[in-house]
mmCIF file of C-alpha atoms in Angstrom:
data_model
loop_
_atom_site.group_PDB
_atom_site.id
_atom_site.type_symbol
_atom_site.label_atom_id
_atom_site.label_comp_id
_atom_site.label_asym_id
_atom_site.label_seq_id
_atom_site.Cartn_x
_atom_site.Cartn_y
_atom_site.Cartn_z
ATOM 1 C CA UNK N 1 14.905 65.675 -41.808
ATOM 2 C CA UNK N 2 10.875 65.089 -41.749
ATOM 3 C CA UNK N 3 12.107 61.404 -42.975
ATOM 4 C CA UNK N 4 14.189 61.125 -40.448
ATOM 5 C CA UNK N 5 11.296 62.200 -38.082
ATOM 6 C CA UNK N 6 9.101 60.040 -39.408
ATOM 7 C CA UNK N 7 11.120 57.062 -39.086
ATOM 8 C CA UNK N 8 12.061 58.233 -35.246
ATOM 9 C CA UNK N 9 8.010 58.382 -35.073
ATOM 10 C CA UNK N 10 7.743 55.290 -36.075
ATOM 11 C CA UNK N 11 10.280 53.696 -33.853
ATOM 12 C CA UNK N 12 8.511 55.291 -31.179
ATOM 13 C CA UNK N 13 5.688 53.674 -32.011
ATOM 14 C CA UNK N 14 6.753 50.249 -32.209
ATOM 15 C CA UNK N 15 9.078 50.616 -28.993
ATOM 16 C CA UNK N 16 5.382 51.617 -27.209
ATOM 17 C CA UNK N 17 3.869 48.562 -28.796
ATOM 18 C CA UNK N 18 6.584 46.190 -28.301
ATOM 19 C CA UNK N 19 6.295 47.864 -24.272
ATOM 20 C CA UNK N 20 2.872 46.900 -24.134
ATOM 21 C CA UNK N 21 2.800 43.630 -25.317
ATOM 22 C CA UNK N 22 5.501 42.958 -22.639
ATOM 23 C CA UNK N 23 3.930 44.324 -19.628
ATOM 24 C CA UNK N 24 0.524 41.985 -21.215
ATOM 25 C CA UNK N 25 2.939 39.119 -21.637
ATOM 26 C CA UNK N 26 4.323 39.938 -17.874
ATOM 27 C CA UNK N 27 0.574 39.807 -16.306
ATOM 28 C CA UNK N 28 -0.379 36.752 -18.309
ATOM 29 C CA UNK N 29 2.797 35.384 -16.808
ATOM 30 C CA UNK N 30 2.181 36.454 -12.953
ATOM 31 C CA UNK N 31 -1.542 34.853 -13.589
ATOM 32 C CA UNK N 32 -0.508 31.563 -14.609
ATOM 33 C CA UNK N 33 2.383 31.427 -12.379
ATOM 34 C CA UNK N 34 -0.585 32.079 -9.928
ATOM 35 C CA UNK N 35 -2.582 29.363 -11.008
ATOM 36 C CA UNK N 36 -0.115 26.693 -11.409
ATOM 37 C CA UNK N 37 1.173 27.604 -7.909
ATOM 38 C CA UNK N 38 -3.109 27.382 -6.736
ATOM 39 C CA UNK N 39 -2.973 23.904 -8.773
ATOM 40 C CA UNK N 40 -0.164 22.668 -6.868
ATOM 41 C CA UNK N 41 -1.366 23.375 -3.913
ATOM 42 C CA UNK N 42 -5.050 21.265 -4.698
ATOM 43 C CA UNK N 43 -2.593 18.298 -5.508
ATOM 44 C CA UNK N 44 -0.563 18.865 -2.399
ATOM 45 C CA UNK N 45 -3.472 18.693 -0.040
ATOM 46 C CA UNK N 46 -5.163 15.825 -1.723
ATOM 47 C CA UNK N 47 -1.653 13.961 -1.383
ATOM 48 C CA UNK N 48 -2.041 14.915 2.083
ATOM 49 C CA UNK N 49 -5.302 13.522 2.552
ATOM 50 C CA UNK N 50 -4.669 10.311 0.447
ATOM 51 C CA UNK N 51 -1.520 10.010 3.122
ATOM 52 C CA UNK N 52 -3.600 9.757 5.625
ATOM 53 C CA UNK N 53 -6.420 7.948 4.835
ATOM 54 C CA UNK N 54 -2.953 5.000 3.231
ATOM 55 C CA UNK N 55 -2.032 4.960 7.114
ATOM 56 C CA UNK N 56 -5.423 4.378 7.972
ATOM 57 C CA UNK N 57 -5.789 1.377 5.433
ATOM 58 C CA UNK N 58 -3.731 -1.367 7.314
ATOM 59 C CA UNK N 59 -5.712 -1.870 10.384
ATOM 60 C CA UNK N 60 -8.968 -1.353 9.036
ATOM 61 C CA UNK N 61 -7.770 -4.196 6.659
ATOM 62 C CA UNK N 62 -6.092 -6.202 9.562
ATOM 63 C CA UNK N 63 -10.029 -5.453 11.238
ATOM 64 C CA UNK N 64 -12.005 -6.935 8.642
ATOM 65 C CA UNK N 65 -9.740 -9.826 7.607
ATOM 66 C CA UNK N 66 -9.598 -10.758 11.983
ATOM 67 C CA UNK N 67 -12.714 -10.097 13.316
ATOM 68 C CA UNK N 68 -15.288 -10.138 10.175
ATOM 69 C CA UNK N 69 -13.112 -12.905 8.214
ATOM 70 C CA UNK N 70 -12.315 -11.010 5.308
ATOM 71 C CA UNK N 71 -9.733 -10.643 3.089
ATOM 72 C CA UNK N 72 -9.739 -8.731 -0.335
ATOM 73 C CA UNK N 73 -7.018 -9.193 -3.197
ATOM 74 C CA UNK N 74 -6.578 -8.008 -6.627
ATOM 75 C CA UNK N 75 -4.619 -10.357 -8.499
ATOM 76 C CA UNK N 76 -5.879 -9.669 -11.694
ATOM 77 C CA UNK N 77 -6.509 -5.862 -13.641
ATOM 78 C CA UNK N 78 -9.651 -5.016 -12.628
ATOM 79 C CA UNK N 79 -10.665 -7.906 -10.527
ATOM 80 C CA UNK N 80 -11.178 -8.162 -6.659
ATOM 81 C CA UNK N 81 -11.810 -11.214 -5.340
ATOM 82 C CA UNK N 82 -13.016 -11.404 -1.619
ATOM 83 C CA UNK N 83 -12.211 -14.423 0.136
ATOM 84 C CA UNK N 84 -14.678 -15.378 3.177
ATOM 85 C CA UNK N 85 -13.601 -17.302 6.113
ATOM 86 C CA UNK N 86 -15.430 -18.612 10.072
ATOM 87 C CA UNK N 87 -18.471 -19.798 7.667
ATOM 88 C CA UNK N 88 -17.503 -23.231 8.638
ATOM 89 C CA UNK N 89 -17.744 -24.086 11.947
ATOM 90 C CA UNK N 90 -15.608 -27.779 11.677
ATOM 91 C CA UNK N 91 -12.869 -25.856 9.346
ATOM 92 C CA UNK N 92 -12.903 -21.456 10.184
ATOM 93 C CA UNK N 93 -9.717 -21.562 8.033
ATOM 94 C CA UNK N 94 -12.140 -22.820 4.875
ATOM 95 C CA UNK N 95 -12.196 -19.648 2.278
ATOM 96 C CA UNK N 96 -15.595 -18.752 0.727
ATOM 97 C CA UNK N 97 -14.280 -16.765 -2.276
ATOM 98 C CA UNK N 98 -16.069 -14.178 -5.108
ATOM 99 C CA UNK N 99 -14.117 -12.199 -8.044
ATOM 100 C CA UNK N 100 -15.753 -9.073 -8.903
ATOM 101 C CA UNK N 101 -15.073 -7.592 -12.235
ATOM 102 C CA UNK N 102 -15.289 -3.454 -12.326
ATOM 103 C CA UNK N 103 -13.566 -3.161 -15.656
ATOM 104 C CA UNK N 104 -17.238 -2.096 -16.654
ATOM 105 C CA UNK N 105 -19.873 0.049 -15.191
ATOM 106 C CA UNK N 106 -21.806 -2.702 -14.233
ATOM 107 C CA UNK N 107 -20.182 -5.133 -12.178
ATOM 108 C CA UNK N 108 -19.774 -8.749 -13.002
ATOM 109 C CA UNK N 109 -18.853 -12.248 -11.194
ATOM 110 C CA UNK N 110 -16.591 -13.989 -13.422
ATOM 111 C CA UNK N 111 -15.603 -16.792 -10.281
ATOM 112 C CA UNK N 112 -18.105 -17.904 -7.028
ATOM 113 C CA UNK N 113 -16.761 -20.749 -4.968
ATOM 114 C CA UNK N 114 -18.844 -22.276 -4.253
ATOM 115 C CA UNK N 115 -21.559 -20.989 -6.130
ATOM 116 C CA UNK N 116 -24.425 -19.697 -3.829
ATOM 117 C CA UNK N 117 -28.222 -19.565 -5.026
ATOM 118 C CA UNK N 118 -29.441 -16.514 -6.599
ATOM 119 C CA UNK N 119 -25.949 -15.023 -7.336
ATOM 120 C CA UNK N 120 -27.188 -13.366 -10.456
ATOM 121 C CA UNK N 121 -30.015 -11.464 -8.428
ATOM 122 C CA UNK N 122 -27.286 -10.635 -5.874
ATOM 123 C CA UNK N 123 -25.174 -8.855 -8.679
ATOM 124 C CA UNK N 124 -28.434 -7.445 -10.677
ATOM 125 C CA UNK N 125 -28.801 -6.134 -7.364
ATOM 126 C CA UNK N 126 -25.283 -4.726 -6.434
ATOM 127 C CA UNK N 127 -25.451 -3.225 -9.890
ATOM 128 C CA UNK N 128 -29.267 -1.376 -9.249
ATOM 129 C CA UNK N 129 -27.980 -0.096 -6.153
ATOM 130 C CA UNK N 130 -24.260 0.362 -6.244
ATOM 131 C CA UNK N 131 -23.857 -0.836 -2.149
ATOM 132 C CA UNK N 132 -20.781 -2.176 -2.267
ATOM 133 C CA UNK N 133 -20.776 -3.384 1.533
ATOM 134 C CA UNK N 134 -24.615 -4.152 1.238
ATOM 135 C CA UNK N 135 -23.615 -6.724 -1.340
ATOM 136 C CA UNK N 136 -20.776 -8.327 0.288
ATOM 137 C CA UNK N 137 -22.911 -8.670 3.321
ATOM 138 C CA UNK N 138 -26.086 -10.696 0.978
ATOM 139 C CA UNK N 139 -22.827 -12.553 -0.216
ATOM 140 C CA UNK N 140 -21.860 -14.131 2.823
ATOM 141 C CA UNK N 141 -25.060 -14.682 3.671
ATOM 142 C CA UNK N 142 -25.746 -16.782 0.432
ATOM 143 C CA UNK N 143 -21.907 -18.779 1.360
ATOM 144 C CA UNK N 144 -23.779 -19.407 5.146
ATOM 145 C CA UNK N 145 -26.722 -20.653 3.324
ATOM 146 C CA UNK N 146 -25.166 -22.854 0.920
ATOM 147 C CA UNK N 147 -22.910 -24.322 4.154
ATOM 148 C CA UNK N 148 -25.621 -24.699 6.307
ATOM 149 C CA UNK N 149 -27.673 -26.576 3.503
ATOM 150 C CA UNK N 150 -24.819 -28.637 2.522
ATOM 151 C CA UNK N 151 -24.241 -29.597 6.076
ATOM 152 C CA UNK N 152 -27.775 -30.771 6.718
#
């Protein structure tokens, strides 16, 4: 009988062990159920917000390719190239273009046309400062330059 006790002890035992590690298991559970459900709603709201800055996009693009005469394309990976237009006043239509390379952390100008003075210092610049819009601006300033000089 005491083996038989002992064995029923022992069962005991394991059954509270076995009851314990489930109800650890079950909270572990709940808190990552928690979590993922916390993570999904971070991704939710930043899909929200990506939403609505994607309907914002079009006519801020339709803005700066009308009124500023600029239009931005990425037909290669990793390559934007800005195309320029109203530089020339005989031909608006004429494009000005630039292909940026970000495939790096510092920029780089694999394609000017035409090429405009001091382009390096433009892109040593862009690079020093990270002004995206600052540079684009000193860019079609250098393509009014080189028109104007090539006109005179």
């Amino acid at each position: 009988e005491t083996e038989l006790s002992n064995a029923v002890a022992s069962l005991q035992v394991k059954q509270r062990q076995c009851e314990s590690a489930t109800k650890q298991l079950t909270e572990k559970k709940r808190a990552l159920e928690k979590e993922l459900a916390r993570r999904h709603n971070v991704i939710a709201e930043k899909r929200q917000v990506l939403g609505v800055q994607a309907a914002k996009n079009p006519p801020e693009l339709a803005f700066f390719e009308n009124l500023m005469g600029i239009s931005i394309t990425g037909g290669q990976k990793d390559i934007l190239t800005f195309v320029f237009t109203y530089i020339s006043l005989p031909e608006p239509s004429r494009p000005f273009t630039i292909s940026i390379d970000l495939s790096q952390r510092e920029y780089s100008v694999p394609k000017c046309t035409p090429e405009i003075a001091d382009l390096q210092a433009h892109v040593d610049w862009l690079n020093a400062s990270r002004d995206f819009f600052g540079f684009l601006k000193r860019i079609r300033s250098g393509f009014v330059d080189h028109y104007l000089n090539s006109t005179i």
